[in-house]
Amino acid sequence: MGTKSSGVEEKAVSGMVVEVAGASYLVEDDGGVVYRCRTVSATRSANDDESLVAVGDRVELRHSVSGKEMPEAVIVSVEKRRSQLCRKRDLRRNRSREKIQVIAANIDQLVVVVSAFEPPLSQRLIDRYLVFAESEQLHPVIVVNKMDLDEDGTAKGVMQLYEGLGCHICYVSACERTGIDELRDILAGSVSAFSGHSGVGKSTIINLLLGEERLKTSETSIKTGKGVHTTSRSVMLALPSGGRVIDTPGIREFSLSGISRENLRFYFSEFLPFMPECAFSSCSHTVEPGCAVRDAVESGLIQPSRYESYLLLLESLEEDD
C-alpha cells in the first residue's frame, strides 16, 4: 500500500543494484525500470560489513512518481548477501573510513582476467584470487587475454599448474576475437564478476561478449599490450545469451579480506589431502616438525611455486594484523 505525502504517491519497490558511482546508485526493479538512487541515514542493511551498498545487492526502494526521464528513489534497506567480492582498502591511498570495500555482491563466479603479455602474467595475483574464491565458495574462472602475443607458449606453460588444480581456464585474444564464444558459454546463466589488473582487457572482453561498445576502453591498441581500460565504477550488464557480468575497476593489488593466518591453509586445495598427516593439528606448514605439507612439496606432490605463494600470503597477513 502506498502512502500519500504532499500529493505525491510513494511506493515500495524491490530491485537489484546495477551500477555504483560514488554515492549514486542505479537500481533496476523486477519489471526492468531503472531508478537513480541514494542512501539516507535511516537506510538499513542486513550485512555486517562496512560497505552499505554494492553492485548486485538486492534492495528495497521508496520512490516518488514523477515526470522525470529517470525516476529517483531512496534505498531504504539492503538484503543479506549470499556471496561477495571484497578487498581491503589501502588506507595510505584512500581516506575512506571503510577498511573493507565490497566490489560486487551475490555473484556465482569470480572471473580473474590476466594477460599473457603486458602487463605480465602474475601468478601471485592469481593465487590471491583463488584463495578468496575458496573462502567465499565462488567458482573461479581464469581468463588469459592477449594470447595472440604468447608466441612461445609461455603463458600456456604457466597455466598448466592451474589446469592441474582443476581450475577452469579460458584462453582469449580480444584483438583477434578468439575464445569469446567459449567464455560466453561459461558465463551463461550465472552472475559473474570480472576482476584483474588495469590493462588486461576486462572491458574490451565484456564489450565483445555484449556485441556492442558499452564500456569505455583506452584508445591505445590492445595489440601493443599497453592499453589501460578506463573503468572507474562497478557496473552490471545483462548478456544477450543469458547471465550477467559485473565489470569492476582495475586494481594494483588485491588485498585479501576476511582471511586470517590461521585459516589461510584451508584455502590451498592441494594442501588438504596432506594436512591430516601433519604431526600437529594446528600446523602452519612453515617450521613445525613432521609437516606432511612440506614433505609433499619436497617430493613434488605440491608445486613449489604454490607453496611459495602460501608463505608470501602468510607473511602479508601477518603484516596486516
CSV table of N, CA and C in Angstrom, one decimal, residues 123-226:
chain,number,residue,atom,x,y,z
A,123,GLN,N,51.3,-14.8,-11.3
A,123,GLN,CA,50.9,-16.0,-10.6
A,123,GLN,C,50.4,-15.6,-9.2
A,124,ARG,N,51.2,-14.7,-8.6
A,124,ARG,CA,50.9,-14.3,-7.2
A,124,ARG,C,49.5,-13.7,-7.1
A,125,LEU,N,49.1,-12.9,-8.1
A,125,LEU,CA,47.8,-12.3,-8.1
A,125,LEU,C,46.7,-13.4,-8.3
A,126,ILE,N,47.0,-14.3,-9.2
A,126,ILE,CA,46.0,-15.5,-9.4
A,126,ILE,C,45.8,-16.2,-8.1
A,127,ASP,N,46.9,-16.5,-7.4
A,127,ASP,CA,46.8,-17.3,-6.2
A,127,ASP,C,46.0,-16.5,-5.1
A,128,ARG,N,46.1,-15.2,-5.1
A,128,ARG,CA,45.3,-14.4,-4.1
A,128,ARG,C,43.8,-14.6,-4.5
A,129,TYR,N,43.5,-14.4,-5.8
A,129,TYR,CA,42.1,-14.6,-6.2
A,129,TYR,C,41.6,-16.0,-5.9
A,130,LEU,N,42.4,-17.0,-6.1
A,130,LEU,CA,41.9,-18.4,-5.9
A,130,LEU,C,41.7,-18.6,-4.4
A,131,VAL,N,42.5,-18.1,-3.5
A,131,VAL,CA,42.3,-18.2,-2.1
A,131,VAL,C,41.0,-17.5,-1.7
A,132,PHE,N,40.7,-16.3,-2.3
A,132,PHE,CA,39.5,-15.6,-1.9
A,132,PHE,C,38.3,-16.4,-2.5
A,133,ALA,N,38.4,-16.9,-3.7
A,133,ALA,CA,37.3,-17.7,-4.2
A,133,ALA,C,36.9,-18.9,-3.4
A,134,GLU,N,38.0,-19.6,-2.9
A,134,GLU,CA,37.8,-20.7,-2.0
A,134,GLU,C,37.1,-20.3,-0.7
A,135,SER,N,37.5,-19.2,-0.2
A,135,SER,CA,36.9,-18.7,1.1
A,135,SER,C,35.5,-18.3,1.0
A,136,GLU,N,35.1,-17.8,-0.2
A,136,GLU,CA,33.7,-17.4,-0.5
A,136,GLU,C,32.9,-18.5,-1.2
A,137,GLN,N,33.5,-19.6,-1.5
A,137,GLN,CA,32.9,-20.7,-2.2
A,137,GLN,C,32.3,-20.2,-3.6
A,138,LEU,N,33.1,-19.5,-4.3
A,138,LEU,CA,32.8,-19.0,-5.6
A,138,LEU,C,33.5,-19.9,-6.6
A,139,HIS,N,32.9,-20.1,-7.8
A,139,HIS,CA,33.5,-20.8,-8.8
A,139,HIS,C,34.5,-19.9,-9.6
A,140,PRO,N,35.8,-20.2,-9.6
A,140,PRO,CA,36.8,-19.4,-10.2
A,140,PRO,C,36.9,-19.7,-11.7
A,141,VAL,N,37.0,-18.7,-12.5
A,141,VAL,CA,37.4,-18.9,-13.9
A,141,VAL,C,38.5,-17.9,-14.2
A,142,ILE,N,39.6,-18.5,-14.8
A,142,ILE,CA,40.8,-17.7,-15.2
A,142,ILE,C,40.8,-17.4,-16.7
A,143,VAL,N,40.7,-16.2,-17.0
A,143,VAL,CA,40.7,-15.8,-18.4
A,143,VAL,C,42.1,-15.2,-18.8
A,144,VAL,N,42.8,-15.8,-19.7
A,144,VAL,CA,44.1,-15.3,-20.1
A,144,VAL,C,43.9,-14.6,-21.5
A,145,ASN,N,44.0,-13.3,-21.4
A,145,ASN,CA,43.8,-12.5,-22.6
A,145,ASN,C,45.2,-12.2,-23.3
A,146,LYS,N,45.1,-11.7,-24.5
A,146,LYS,CA,46.2,-11.4,-25.4
A,146,LYS,C,47.1,-12.6,-25.8
A,147,MET,N,46.3,-13.7,-26.0
A,147,MET,CA,47.0,-14.9,-26.3
A,147,MET,C,47.7,-14.9,-27.7
A,148,ASP,N,47.3,-13.9,-28.5
A,148,ASP,CA,48.0,-13.7,-29.8
A,148,ASP,C,49.4,-13.2,-29.6
A,149,LEU,N,49.7,-12.8,-28.4
A,149,LEU,CA,51.1,-12.3,-28.1
A,149,LEU,C,51.9,-13.4,-27.4
A,150,ASP,N,51.3,-14.6,-27.1
A,150,ASP,CA,52.0,-15.7,-26.5
A,150,ASP,C,52.6,-16.6,-27.5
A,151,GLU,N,53.6,-16.1,-28.3
A,151,GLU,CA,54.1,-16.8,-29.4
A,151,GLU,C,54.9,-18.0,-29.0
A,152,ASP,N,55.6,-17.9,-27.9
A,152,ASP,CA,56.4,-19.1,-27.5
A,152,ASP,C,55.7,-20.0,-26.5
A,153,GLY,N,54.4,-19.7,-26.2
A,153,GLY,CA,53.7,-20.6,-25.3
A,153,GLY,C,54.0,-20.5,-23.9
A,154,THR,N,54.6,-19.4,-23.5
A,154,THR,CA,55.0,-19.2,-22.1
A,154,THR,C,53.8,-19.2,-21.2
A,155,ALA,N,52.7,-18.4,-21.6
A,155,ALA,CA,51.5,-18.3,-20.7
A,155,ALA,C,50.9,-19.7,-20.6
A,156,LYS,N,50.7,-20.4,-21.6
A,156,LYS,CA,50.1,-21.7,-21.5
A,156,LYS,C,50.9,-22.6,-20.6
A,157,GLY,N,52.2,-22.5,-20.7
A,157,GLY,CA,53.1,-23.3,-19.8
A,157,GLY,C,52.8,-23.0,-18.4
A,158,VAL,N,52.7,-21.7,-18.0
A,158,VAL,CA,52.4,-21.3,-16.6
A,158,VAL,C,51.1,-21.8,-16.2
A,159,MET,N,50.1,-21.7,-17.1
A,159,MET,CA,48.7,-22.1,-16.7
A,159,MET,C,48.5,-23.6,-16.5
A,160,GLN,N,49.4,-24.4,-16.9
A,160,GLN,CA,49.3,-25.9,-16.7
A,160,GLN,C,49.2,-26.2,-15.2
A,161,LEU,N,49.9,-25.4,-14.4
A,161,LEU,CA,49.8,-25.6,-13.0
A,161,LEU,C,48.3,-25.5,-12.5
A,162,TYR,N,47.6,-24.5,-13.0
A,162,TYR,CA,46.2,-24.2,-12.6
A,162,TYR,C,45.2,-25.2,-13.2
A,163,GLU,N,45.6,-25.6,-14.4
A,163,GLU,CA,44.8,-26.7,-15.0
A,163,GLU,C,44.9,-28.0,-14.2
A,164,GLY,N,46.0,-28.2,-13.6
A,164,GLY,CA,46.2,-29.4,-12.7
A,164,GLY,C,45.5,-29.3,-11.4
A,165,LEU,N,45.2,-28.0,-11.0
A,165,LEU,CA,44.4,-27.8,-9.8
A,165,LEU,C,42.9,-27.9,-10.1
A,166,GLY,N,42.5,-28.1,-11.3
A,166,GLY,CA,41.1,-28.2,-11.7
A,166,GLY,C,40.4,-26.9,-12.0
A,167,CYS,N,41.2,-25.8,-12.2
A,167,CYS,CA,40.7,-24.5,-12.5
A,167,CYS,C,40.2,-24.5,-13.9
A,168,HIS,N,39.1,-23.7,-14.1
A,168,HIS,CA,38.6,-23.5,-15.5
A,168,HIS,C,39.3,-22.4,-16.1
A,169,ILE,N,40.1,-22.7,-17.2
A,169,ILE,CA,40.9,-21.7,-17.9
A,169,ILE,C,40.3,-21.5,-19.3
A,170,CYS,N,40.2,-20.2,-19.6
A,170,CYS,CA,39.7,-19.8,-20.9
A,170,CYS,C,40.8,-18.9,-21.6
A,171,TYR,N,41.3,-19.3,-22.7
A,171,TYR,CA,42.3,-18.6,-23.4
A,171,TYR,C,41.6,-17.7,-24.5
A,172,VAL,N,41.9,-16.4,-24.4
A,172,VAL,CA,41.2,-15.4,-25.2
A,172,VAL,C,42.2,-14.5,-25.9
A,173,SER,N,41.8,-14.0,-27.1
A,173,SER,CA,42.5,-12.9,-27.7
A,173,SER,C,41.4,-11.9,-28.1
A,174,ALA,N,41.3,-10.8,-27.3
A,174,ALA,CA,40.3,-9.8,-27.7
A,174,ALA,C,40.7,-9.1,-29.0
A,175,CYS,N,41.9,-9.0,-29.3
A,175,CYS,CA,42.4,-8.4,-30.6
A,175,CYS,C,41.9,-9.3,-31.8
A,176,GLU,N,42.0,-10.6,-31.7
A,176,GLU,CA,41.6,-11.5,-32.8
A,176,GLU,C,40.2,-12.1,-32.6
A,177,ARG,N,39.6,-11.7,-31.4
A,177,ARG,CA,38.3,-12.2,-31.1
A,177,ARG,C,38.1,-13.7,-31.1
A,178,THR,N,39.1,-14.3,-30.5
A,178,THR,CA,39.1,-15.8,-30.3
A,178,THR,C,38.9,-16.1,-28.8
A,179,GLY,N,38.2,-17.2,-28.6
A,179,GLY,CA,37.9,-17.6,-27.2
A,179,GLY,C,36.7,-17.0,-26.6
A,180,ILE,N,36.1,-16.0,-27.3
A,180,ILE,CA,34.9,-15.3,-26.8
A,180,ILE,C,33.7,-16.2,-26.7
A,181,ASP,N,33.4,-17.0,-27.7
A,181,ASP,CA,32.3,-17.9,-27.7
A,181,ASP,C,32.4,-18.9,-26.6
A,182,GLU,N,33.6,-19.5,-26.3
A,182,GLU,CA,33.7,-20.4,-25.2
A,182,GLU,C,33.4,-19.7,-23.9
A,183,LEU,N,34.0,-18.5,-23.7
A,183,LEU,CA,33.7,-17.7,-22.5
A,183,LEU,C,32.3,-17.4,-22.3
A,184,ARG,N,31.6,-17.1,-23.4
A,184,ARG,CA,30.1,-16.7,-23.3
A,184,ARG,C,29.4,-17.9,-22.8
A,185,ASP,N,29.7,-19.1,-23.2
A,185,ASP,CA,29.1,-20.4,-22.7
A,185,ASP,C,29.3,-20.6,-21.3
A,186,ILE,N,30.5,-20.3,-20.8
A,186,ILE,CA,30.9,-20.4,-19.4
A,186,ILE,C,30.0,-19.5,-18.5
A,187,LEU,N,29.8,-18.3,-19.0
A,187,LEU,CA,29.1,-17.3,-18.2
A,187,LEU,C,27.5,-17.4,-18.3
A,188,ALA,N,27.0,-18.1,-19.2
A,188,ALA,CA,25.6,-18.2,-19.4
A,188,ALA,C,24.9,-18.7,-18.2
A,189,GLY,N,23.8,-18.0,-17.7
A,189,GLY,CA,23.0,-18.4,-16.6
A,189,GLY,C,23.6,-18.0,-15.3
A,190,SER,N,24.7,-17.3,-15.2
A,190,SER,CA,25.4,-17.0,-13.9
A,190,SER,C,25.6,-15.5,-13.8
A,191,VAL,N,25.8,-15.1,-12.5
A,191,VAL,CA,26.2,-13.7,-12.3
A,191,VAL,C,27.7,-13.8,-12.0
A,192,SER,N,28.5,-13.2,-12.9
A,192,SER,CA,30.0,-13.3,-12.9
A,192,SER,C,30.6,-11.9,-12.7
A,193,ALA,N,31.6,-11.8,-11.7
A,193,ALA,CA,32.3,-10.6,-11.5
A,193,ALA,C,33.7,-10.7,-12.2
A,194,PHE,N,34.0,-9.7,-13.0
A,194,PHE,CA,35.3,-9.7,-13.7
A,194,PHE,C,36.3,-8.8,-12.8
A,195,SER,N,37.5,-9.3,-12.6
A,195,SER,CA,38.4,-8.5,-11.8
A,195,SER,C,39.8,-8.8,-12.3
A,196,GLY,N,40.8,-7.9,-12.1
A,196,GLY,CA,42.1,-8.1,-12.5
A,196,GLY,C,42.8,-6.7,-12.6
A,197,HIS,N,44.1,-6.8,-13.0
A,197,HIS,CA,44.9,-5.6,-13.1
A,197,HIS,C,44.4,-4.7,-14.2
A,198,SER,N,44.6,-3.4,-14.1
A,198,SER,CA,44.3,-2.5,-15.2
A,198,SER,C,45.1,-2.9,-16.4
A,199,GLY,N,44.5,-2.7,-17.6
A,199,GLY,CA,45.2,-3.0,-18.8
A,199,GLY,C,45.1,-4.4,-19.3
A,200,VAL,N,44.5,-5.3,-18.6
A,200,VAL,CA,44.4,-6.7,-19.1
A,200,VAL,C,43.3,-6.9,-20.1
A,201,GLY,N,42.4,-6.0,-20.2
A,201,GLY,CA,41.3,-6.0,-21.2
A,201,GLY,C,40.0,-6.5,-20.8
A,202,LYS,N,39.7,-6.3,-19.5
A,202,LYS,CA,38.4,-6.7,-19.0
A,202,LYS,C,37.2,-6.1,-19.8
A,203,SER,N,37.3,-4.7,-19.9
A,203,SER,CA,36.2,-4.0,-20.5
A,203,SER,C,36.1,-4.4,-22.0
A,204,THR,N,37.2,-4.6,-22.7
A,204,THR,CA,37.2,-4.9,-24.1
A,204,THR,C,36.5,-6.3,-24.3
A,205,ILE,N,36.9,-7.2,-23.4
A,205,ILE,CA,36.3,-8.6,-23.5
A,205,ILE,C,34.8,-8.5,-23.2
A,206,ILE,N,34.3,-7.7,-22.2
A,206,ILE,CA,32.9,-7.6,-22.0
A,206,ILE,C,32.2,-7.0,-23.1
A,207,ASN,N,32.8,-6.0,-23.8
A,207,ASN,CA,32.1,-5.4,-25.0
A,207,ASN,C,31.9,-6.5,-26.1
A,208,LEU,N,32.9,-7.4,-26.2
A,208,LEU,CA,32.8,-8.4,-27.2
A,208,LEU,C,31.7,-9.4,-26.9
A,209,LEU,N,31.6,-9.7,-25.6
A,209,LEU,CA,30.5,-10.6,-25.1
A,209,LEU,C,29.1,-10.0,-25.4
A,210,LEU,N,29.1,-8.7,-25.2
A,210,LEU,CA,27.8,-8.0,-25.4
A,210,LEU,C,27.5,-7.8,-26.8
A,211,GLY,N,28.5,-7.7,-27.7
A,211,GLY,CA,28.3,-7.5,-29.1
A,211,GLY,C,28.1,-6.0,-29.4
A,212,GLU,N,28.5,-5.2,-28.5
A,212,GLU,CA,28.5,-3.7,-28.7
A,212,GLU,C,29.4,-3.0,-27.7
A,213,GLU,N,29.7,-1.8,-28.1
A,213,GLU,CA,30.6,-1.0,-27.2
A,213,GLU,C,29.8,-0.3,-26.1
A,214,ARG,N,29.7,-1.0,-25.0
A,214,ARG,CA,29.0,-0.5,-23.8
A,214,ARG,C,30.0,0.1,-22.8
A,215,LEU,N,31.2,-0.3,-22.7
A,215,LEU,CA,32.1,0.1,-21.7
A,215,LEU,C,33.3,0.8,-22.4
A,216,LYS,N,33.8,1.9,-21.8
A,216,LYS,CA,34.9,2.6,-22.3
A,216,LYS,C,36.2,1.8,-22.2
A,217,THR,N,37.1,1.9,-23.2
A,217,THR,CA,38.4,1.3,-23.2
A,217,THR,C,39.4,2.4,-23.6
A,218,SER,N,40.7,2.1,-23.4
A,218,SER,CA,41.7,3.1,-23.8
A,218,SER,C,41.8,3.1,-25.3
A,219,GLU,N,42.3,4.2,-25.8
A,219,GLU,CA,42.4,4.4,-27.2
A,219,GLU,C,43.7,3.6,-27.7
A,220,THR,N,44.6,3.3,-26.8
A,220,THR,CA,45.8,2.6,-27.2
A,220,THR,C,45.4,1.2,-27.7
A,221,SER,N,46.0,0.7,-28.7
A,221,SER,CA,45.7,-0.6,-29.3
A,221,SER,C,46.0,-1.7,-28.3
A,222,ILE,N,45.0,-2.7,-28.2
A,222,ILE,CA,45.2,-3.8,-27.4
A,222,ILE,C,46.4,-4.6,-27.8
A,223,LYS,N,46.6,-4.6,-29.2
A,223,LYS,CA,47.7,-5.4,-29.8
A,223,LYS,C,49.1,-5.0,-29.2
A,224,THR,N,49.2,-3.8,-28.8
A,224,THR,CA,50.5,-3.3,-28.3
A,224,THR,C,50.7,-3.8,-26.8
A,225,GLY,N,49.6,-4.2,-26.2
A,225,GLY,CA,49.8,-4.6,-24.8
A,225,GLY,C,49.8,-3.5,-23.8
A,226,LYS,N,49.7,-2.3,-24.3
A,226,LYS,CA,49.8,-1.1,-23.4
A,226,LYS,C,48.5,-0.4,-23.1
